[in-house]
Amino acid sequence: MPLLSVIIPIYNARTYIEKCIKSIIRQSFWDYELILVDDGSVDGSGYICDTYAEQDNRINVIHQLNQGVSAARNAGVEAASGRYVCFVDADDWIEPDLFKICIDTIESNGADILHHGMTRSIWKNGEEVSSSKKYIISDSVCLTKEQLGERIQDMYSSVSVNVFNYIYKRELLRNIRFDTRMPYSEDNVFAMQVLRNTNVYYFLNNYGYHYNVRAGSAAYKWQPKMIACYMKTFSAIQVFLRSLNITKKEEHELVADKVINGYASLVYNLCLPTCTLKYKEKLNVMRCGRRLFKVDQYKKYYHLEKQSLFDKAKTILTFCHMECFLILFGSIYLGGFTNDKAKN
């Protein structure tokens, strides 16, 4: 049985998948199995996966009809046999010592889950336009659930909801799978469900995972089910926070951060060129999101002073019920939103 199972969901990733696979094969850590789940690719990605599997017996390829990234990850989890499990996206890559550092750390500290940071690159028209470190913590630390509850206010902004920022004990995933009905934010819900069931967390000050954000990805496409997906996400976040036994005020402040930023993402999504709704239809979606997200309830808990100048401006417009201007001037909003997020 390998110590680590690495799962990569793949769909039409021919341009990127070789760099991703090579970054894993070249790891200084060798005790792993690599599970490549070809989710019905039609661009030759599956053939590339098979070629690497013929050269390395640690590589297992699963071919399935296209069912979406959640079904692909679930297939990987079902096939995993390692003591630990991690996920890598097909267009990302990792530095040579990441697995060794992570496994040595999680084993020596007896943690159930390890959280590491990432280096995020923004790509437009095939060129990298910015790069920044995300989920920065000052010092690596191992925390019990009780200790995490005591420090969650300070650490919350450094806790990722991306599944690839974690190494999981496989037993934690026994009854948890990705929701195949969610086309958006499904990894947020999964991560929160796993974190809720975790007793010992290790936060590692390492940014050896390279995450690439590209125009055309899910984050840059109109998501008709975005409101429903975010509602499930907020619910999962609340359940996780309540498992930490924090105060109601602390819970409201932490949820407010996700609600207000989630609503900003909804407005941003409505401004995308791929959103073909008419202006009045966009306003109706926006109003529905505002009501269901309970923006007016949570805005009093939101810490505006921590935000950048651009974020403050758009949030003030939102708090004053004037976010319709963001819809009217969508192209300006898109530029500011993207540039600002690239700096975070």
Short mmCIF file of C-alpha atoms in Angstrom, two decimals:
data_model
loop_
_atom_site.label_atom_id
_atom_site.label_comp_id
_atom_site.label_asym_id
_atom_site.label_seq_id
_atom_site.Cartn_x
_atom_site.Cartn_y
_atom_site.Cartn_z
CA MET A 1 0.00 0.00 0.00
CA PRO A 2 1.47 3.40 -0.97
CA LEU A 3 1.75 6.12 1.63
CA LEU A 4 0.12 8.77 -0.59
CA SER A 5 -2.54 8.69 -3.30
CA VAL A 6 -2.37 11.64 -5.71
CA ILE A 7 -5.57 12.25 -7.69
CA ILE A 8 -5.72 14.37 -10.85
CA PRO A 9 -9.06 14.93 -12.63
CA ILE A 10 -8.43 15.54 -16.33
CA TYR A 11 -10.65 16.93 -19.06
CA ASN A 12 -9.15 18.22 -22.33
CA ALA A 13 -5.93 19.31 -20.63
CA ARG A 14 -3.49 18.25 -23.34
CA THR A 15 -1.68 21.60 -23.25
CA TYR A 16 -0.88 21.34 -19.54
CA ILE A 17 -1.10 17.74 -18.34
CA GLU A 18 2.46 16.68 -19.18
CA LYS A 19 4.00 19.45 -17.09
CA CYS A 20 1.71 18.47 -14.23
CA ILE A 21 2.55 14.75 -14.43
CA LYS A 22 6.28 15.40 -14.77
CA SER A 23 6.24 17.62 -11.67
CA ILE A 24 4.90 14.63 -9.70
CA ILE A 25 7.19 12.01 -11.23
CA ARG A 26 10.16 14.20 -10.33
CA GLN A 27 9.22 14.44 -6.67
CA SER A 28 11.93 13.58 -4.14
CA PHE A 29 9.19 11.53 -2.39
CA TRP A 30 8.56 8.18 -4.11
CA ASP A 31 6.02 6.25 -2.03
CA TYR A 32 2.89 7.30 -3.87
CA GLU A 33 0.37 6.19 -6.46
CA LEU A 34 -0.74 8.62 -9.13
CA ILE A 35 -4.39 8.24 -10.16
CA LEU A 36 -5.17 10.01 -13.43
CA VAL A 37 -8.92 10.25 -14.07
CA ASP A 38 -9.60 10.99 -17.73
CA ASP A 39 -13.12 12.42 -17.67
CA GLY A 40 -14.03 11.82 -21.30
CA SER A 41 -11.32 13.97 -22.89
CA VAL A 42 -11.44 14.31 -26.68
CA ASP A 43 -8.14 16.13 -27.21
CA GLY A 44 -5.70 13.28 -26.65
CA SER A 45 -5.24 13.82 -22.91
CA GLY A 46 -6.21 10.21 -22.23
CA TYR A 47 -3.53 8.92 -24.62
CA ILE A 48 -0.88 11.03 -22.85
CA CYS A 49 -1.98 9.56 -19.51
CA ASP A 50 -1.76 5.99 -20.87
CA THR A 51 1.73 6.67 -22.23
CA TYR A 52 3.02 7.72 -18.82
CA ALA A 53 1.28 4.77 -17.13
CA GLU A 54 3.18 2.38 -19.44
CA GLN A 55 6.46 3.91 -18.23
CA ASP A 56 5.72 4.02 -14.47
CA ASN A 57 3.83 1.33 -12.56
CA ARG A 58 2.85 3.83 -9.86
CA ILE A 59 0.49 5.48 -12.35
CA ASN A 60 -3.08 4.26 -12.67
CA VAL A 61 -5.36 5.68 -15.38
CA ILE A 62 -9.15 5.66 -15.13
CA HIS A 63 -11.10 6.43 -18.30
CA GLN A 64 -14.74 7.41 -17.92
CA LEU A 65 -17.46 9.21 -19.85
CA ASN A 66 -17.52 12.94 -19.24
CA GLN A 67 -19.32 13.51 -15.94
CA GLY A 68 -17.61 16.60 -14.54
CA VAL A 69 -14.77 17.30 -12.15
CA SER A 70 -16.67 16.15 -9.04
CA ALA A 71 -17.38 12.71 -10.50
CA ALA A 72 -13.75 12.46 -11.65
CA ARG A 73 -12.42 13.26 -8.19
CA ASN A 74 -14.89 10.83 -6.62
CA ALA A 75 -13.66 8.08 -8.94
CA GLY A 76 -10.12 8.87 -7.80
CA VAL A 77 -11.08 8.67 -4.13
CA GLU A 78 -12.79 5.31 -4.69
CA ALA A 79 -9.64 3.95 -6.33
CA ALA A 80 -7.20 5.38 -3.75
CA SER A 81 -5.36 2.98 -1.47
CA GLY A 82 -2.84 5.28 0.23
CA ARG A 83 -2.80 6.26 3.88
CA TYR A 84 -3.07 9.87 2.72
CA VAL A 85 -4.84 11.48 -0.24
CA CYS A 86 -4.25 14.74 -2.09
CA PHE A 87 -5.62 16.39 -5.23
CA VAL A 88 -3.79 18.23 -8.00
CA ASP A 89 -5.47 20.10 -10.85
CA ALA A 90 -4.41 19.13 -14.36
CA ASP A 91 -3.12 22.59 -15.32
CA ASP A 92 -1.14 23.10 -12.10
CA TRP A 93 2.27 21.82 -11.03
CA ILE A 94 4.20 21.28 -7.81
CA GLU A 95 7.77 21.85 -6.69
CA PRO A 96 10.05 18.78 -6.28
CA ASP A 97 10.10 18.59 -2.47
CA LEU A 98 6.47 19.40 -1.70
CA PHE A 99 5.26 15.83 -1.06
CA LYS A 100 8.31 14.89 1.02
CA ILE A 101 7.97 17.96 3.22
CA CYS A 102 4.21 17.46 3.64
CA ILE A 103 4.32 13.73 4.40
CA ASP A 104 7.27 14.05 6.80
CA THR A 105 5.43 16.83 8.60
CA ILE A 106 2.02 15.16 8.87
CA GLU A 107 3.57 11.87 10.00
CA SER A 108 5.87 13.37 12.62
CA ASN A 109 3.09 15.51 14.11
CA GLY A 110 0.30 12.92 14.06
CA ALA A 111 -2.01 15.31 12.21
CA ASP A 112 -5.20 14.24 10.45
CA ILE A 113 -4.87 16.88 7.77
CA LEU A 114 -2.14 19.19 6.50
CA HIS A 115 -2.83 22.57 4.93
CA HIS A 116 -0.21 24.23 2.74
CA GLY A 117 -0.23 27.48 0.82
CA MET A 118 0.15 28.01 -2.89
CA THR A 119 1.67 30.29 -5.48
CA ARG A 120 -1.13 31.60 -7.70
CA SER A 121 -0.47 32.81 -11.23
CA ILE A 122 -2.98 34.74 -13.33
CA TRP A 123 -2.85 33.98 -17.05
CA LYS A 124 -4.40 35.96 -19.90
CA ASN A 125 -4.00 35.21 -23.60
CA GLY A 126 -1.33 32.62 -22.84
CA GLU A 127 0.82 34.99 -20.77
CA GLU A 128 1.37 35.11 -17.02
CA VAL A 129 0.32 38.59 -15.87
CA SER A 130 0.83 38.23 -12.11
CA SER A 131 1.99 35.85 -9.43
CA SER A 132 1.39 35.91 -5.67
CA LYS A 133 1.51 33.69 -2.61
CA LYS A 134 -1.83 32.73 -1.08
CA TYR A 135 -2.90 31.53 2.38
CA ILE A 136 0.17 32.96 4.04
CA ILE A 137 0.86 32.06 7.68
CA SER A 138 3.80 33.45 9.62
CA ASP A 139 4.87 30.15 11.20
CA SER A 140 3.96 26.52 10.69
CA VAL A 141 1.74 25.26 13.49
CA CYS A 142 -0.07 22.10 14.65
CA LEU A 143 -3.47 22.68 16.31
CA THR A 144 -6.18 20.59 17.90
CA LYS A 145 -9.81 21.43 17.10
CA GLU A 146 -10.08 23.35 20.39
CA GLN A 147 -6.91 25.33 19.68
CA LEU A 148 -8.08 26.12 16.14
CA GLY A 149 -11.33 27.47 17.59
CA GLU A 150 -9.35 29.79 19.87
CA ARG A 151 -7.29 31.12 16.93
CA ILE A 152 -9.79 30.97 14.10
CA GLN A 153 -10.43 34.73 14.03
CA ASP A 154 -6.77 35.38 13.22
CA MET A 155 -6.25 32.37 10.95
CA TYR A 156 -9.50 32.26 9.00
CA SER A 157 -8.27 34.30 6.05
CA SER A 158 -5.40 31.81 5.70
CA VAL A 159 -7.65 28.73 5.62
CA SER A 160 -8.17 27.62 2.03
CA VAL A 161 -11.38 26.13 0.65
CA ASN A 162 -9.50 24.65 -2.32
CA VAL A 163 -9.13 20.87 -2.09
CA PHE A 164 -5.62 20.93 -3.54
CA ASN A 165 -4.29 22.90 -0.56
CA TYR A 166 -4.54 19.83 1.66
CA ILE A 167 -3.09 16.41 2.38
CA TYR A 168 -5.87 14.28 3.94
CA LYS A 169 -5.84 11.09 5.95
CA ARG A 170 -7.84 8.79 3.69
CA GLU A 171 -10.04 7.62 6.56
CA LEU A 172 -11.41 11.18 6.83
CA LEU A 173 -12.91 10.81 3.36
CA ARG A 174 -14.70 7.54 4.09
CA ASN A 175 -18.19 9.05 4.02
CA ILE A 176 -17.47 12.30 2.16
CA ARG A 177 -17.64 12.80 -1.59
CA PHE A 178 -17.89 15.75 -3.97
CA ASP A 179 -21.44 16.83 -4.82
CA THR A 180 -21.83 16.03 -8.52
CA ARG A 181 -24.89 18.32 -8.71
CA MET A 182 -22.75 21.39 -8.02
CA PRO A 183 -21.06 22.92 -11.10
CA TYR A 184 -19.43 25.59 -8.94
CA SER A 185 -17.89 25.79 -5.43
CA GLU A 186 -18.11 22.02 -4.96
CA ASP A 187 -14.56 21.93 -3.60
CA ASN A 188 -15.49 24.51 -0.94
CA VAL A 189 -18.24 22.28 0.42
CA PHE A 190 -15.99 19.20 0.33
CA ALA A 191 -13.15 20.96 2.16
CA MET A 192 -15.46 22.29 4.87
CA GLN A 193 -17.01 18.85 5.44
CA VAL A 194 -13.58 17.28 5.86
CA LEU A 195 -12.34 20.08 8.13
CA ARG A 196 -15.43 19.64 10.31
CA ASN A 197 -14.50 15.97 10.93
CA THR A 198 -10.83 16.69 11.64
CA ASN A 199 -9.32 16.66 15.14
CA VAL A 200 -5.67 17.64 14.54
CA TYR A 201 -4.72 20.22 11.87
CA TYR A 202 -1.25 21.15 10.65
CA PHE A 203 -0.75 24.46 8.85
CA LEU A 204 2.47 24.43 6.84
CA ASN A 205 4.22 27.58 5.71
CA ASN A 206 4.97 26.27 2.20
CA TYR A 207 3.94 27.58 -1.22
CA GLY A 208 5.27 24.82 -3.48
CA TYR A 209 1.88 24.19 -5.11
CA HIS A 210 1.57 26.32 -8.27
CA TYR A 211 -2.04 27.17 -9.06
CA ASN A 212 -2.81 28.65 -12.46
CA VAL A 213 -5.92 30.76 -13.04
CA ARG A 214 -6.76 31.08 -16.71
CA ALA A 215 -9.38 33.04 -18.61
CA GLY A 216 -11.98 30.51 -19.69
CA SER A 217 -11.85 28.56 -16.44
CA ALA A 218 -14.96 28.11 -14.27
CA ALA A 219 -14.12 31.32 -12.40
CA TYR A 220 -14.40 33.29 -15.64
CA LYS A 221 -17.64 31.80 -16.94
CA TRP A 222 -21.22 32.72 -16.18
CA GLN A 223 -22.59 30.26 -13.62
CA PRO A 224 -26.42 30.08 -13.72
CA LYS A 225 -26.48 27.94 -10.55
CA MET A 226 -24.11 30.17 -8.63
CA ILE A 227 -26.63 31.25 -6.00
CA ALA A 228 -27.66 27.68 -5.15
CA CYS A 229 -24.00 26.58 -5.00
CA TYR A 230 -23.06 29.44 -2.71
CA MET A 231 -25.99 28.69 -0.41
CA LYS A 232 -24.65 25.16 0.07
CA THR A 233 -21.18 26.59 0.63
CA PHE A 234 -22.33 29.03 3.32
CA SER A 235 -24.19 26.22 5.07
CA ALA A 236 -21.10 23.98 5.06
CA ILE A 237 -18.96 26.83 6.41
CA GLN A 238 -21.42 27.44 9.27
CA VAL A 239 -21.46 23.76 10.23
CA PHE A 240 -17.64 23.72 10.28
CA LEU A 241 -17.43 26.88 12.39
CA ARG A 242 -19.99 25.57 14.87
CA SER A 243 -17.90 22.43 15.32
CA LEU A 244 -15.19 24.73 16.75
CA ASN A 245 -17.49 25.92 19.56
CA ILE A 246 -16.88 29.60 18.87
CA THR A 247 -19.24 32.41 19.91
CA LYS A 248 -22.18 33.50 17.76
CA LYS A 249 -20.52 36.88 17.21
CA GLU A 250 -17.35 35.20 15.96
CA GLU A 251 -19.39 32.93 13.70
CA HIS A 252 -21.31 35.87 12.23
CA GLU A 253 -18.11 37.83 11.57
CA LEU A 254 -16.45 34.91 9.81
CA VAL A 255 -19.52 33.98 7.77
CA ALA A 256 -20.02 37.67 6.87
CA ASP A 257 -16.64 37.65 5.15
CA LYS A 258 -17.71 34.75 2.92
CA VAL A 259 -21.21 36.11 2.31
CA ILE A 260 -20.14 39.61 1.26
CA ASN A 261 -17.29 38.33 -0.88
CA GLY A 262 -19.57 35.65 -2.34
CA TYR A 263 -22.12 38.28 -3.27
CA ALA A 264 -19.36 40.34 -4.89
CA SER A 265 -18.45 37.25 -6.94
CA LEU A 266 -22.08 36.90 -8.01
CA VAL A 267 -22.17 40.51 -9.22
CA TYR A 268 -18.84 40.00 -10.96
CA ASN A 269 -20.21 36.85 -12.60
CA LEU A 270 -23.18 38.80 -13.94
CA CYS A 271 -20.77 41.24 -15.61
CA LEU A 272 -18.89 38.55 -17.56
CA PRO A 273 -19.22 38.59 -21.36
CA THR A 274 -20.44 34.97 -21.16
CA CYS A 275 -23.52 36.10 -19.20
CA THR A 276 -26.18 36.74 -21.85
CA LEU A 277 -28.96 37.84 -19.48
CA LYS A 278 -30.62 41.16 -20.14
CA TYR A 279 -30.03 44.02 -17.71
CA LYS A 280 -33.37 43.57 -15.90
CA GLU A 281 -32.76 39.84 -15.62
CA LYS A 282 -29.35 40.52 -14.11
CA LEU A 283 -30.93 42.84 -11.55
CA ASN A 284 -33.45 40.15 -10.62
CA VAL A 285 -30.67 37.60 -10.10
CA MET A 286 -28.74 40.14 -8.06
CA ARG A 287 -31.74 40.93 -5.84
CA CYS A 288 -32.44 37.24 -5.33
CA GLY A 289 -28.82 36.66 -4.31
CA ARG A 290 -28.86 39.62 -1.95
CA ARG A 291 -31.99 38.30 -0.22
CA LEU A 292 -30.91 34.66 0.01
CA PHE A 293 -27.35 35.50 1.08
CA LYS A 294 -28.79 37.84 3.78
CA VAL A 295 -26.34 40.55 2.77
CA ASP A 296 -28.14 43.24 4.81
CA GLN A 297 -28.04 41.03 7.90
CA TYR A 298 -24.36 40.22 7.62
CA LYS A 299 -23.00 43.58 6.47
CA LYS A 300 -22.86 44.89 10.06
CA TYR A 301 -20.36 42.13 10.88
CA TYR A 302 -18.13 42.78 7.87
CA HIS A 303 -14.73 44.40 8.55
CA LEU A 304 -14.46 46.92 5.74
CA GLU A 305 -11.22 48.41 7.07
CA LYS A 306 -9.29 45.27 6.09
CA GLN A 307 -10.15 45.62 2.42
CA SER A 308 -8.23 47.18 -0.46
CA LEU A 309 -9.35 50.52 -1.92
CA PHE A 310 -11.18 48.84 -4.81
CA ASP A 311 -12.90 46.34 -2.51
CA LYS A 312 -13.98 49.15 -0.20
CA ALA A 313 -15.52 51.07 -3.09
CA LYS A 314 -17.55 48.16 -4.45
CA THR A 315 -18.56 47.04 -0.96
CA ILE A 316 -19.80 50.52 -0.03
CA LEU A 317 -21.88 50.54 -3.21
CA THR A 318 -23.28 47.16 -2.21
CA PHE A 319 -24.08 48.23 1.33
CA CYS A 320 -25.90 51.29 -0.07
CA HIS A 321 -27.95 49.14 -2.49
CA MET A 322 -26.16 50.74 -5.45
CA GLU A 323 -24.43 47.68 -6.88
CA CYS A 324 -26.54 48.09 -10.02
CA PHE A 325 -23.87 50.59 -11.11
CA LEU A 326 -21.36 47.72 -11.09
CA ILE A 327 -23.62 45.93 -13.56
CA LEU A 328 -23.97 49.05 -15.72
CA PHE A 329 -20.22 49.59 -15.85
CA GLY A 330 -19.35 45.91 -16.02
CA SER A 331 -16.14 46.18 -18.01
CA ILE A 332 -14.61 48.59 -15.48
CA TYR A 333 -15.71 46.35 -12.63
CA LEU A 334 -14.24 43.27 -14.28
CA GLY A 335 -10.88 44.96 -14.72
CA GLY A 336 -10.74 46.20 -11.16
CA PHE A 337 -11.98 42.96 -9.66
CA THR A 338 -9.49 40.82 -11.59
CA ASN A 339 -6.52 43.10 -10.96
CA ASP A 340 -7.35 43.42 -7.28
CA LYS A 341 -7.77 39.69 -6.75
CA ALA A 342 -4.51 39.06 -8.54
CA LYS A 343 -2.72 41.04 -5.85
CA ASN A 344 -4.25 39.13 -2.93
#
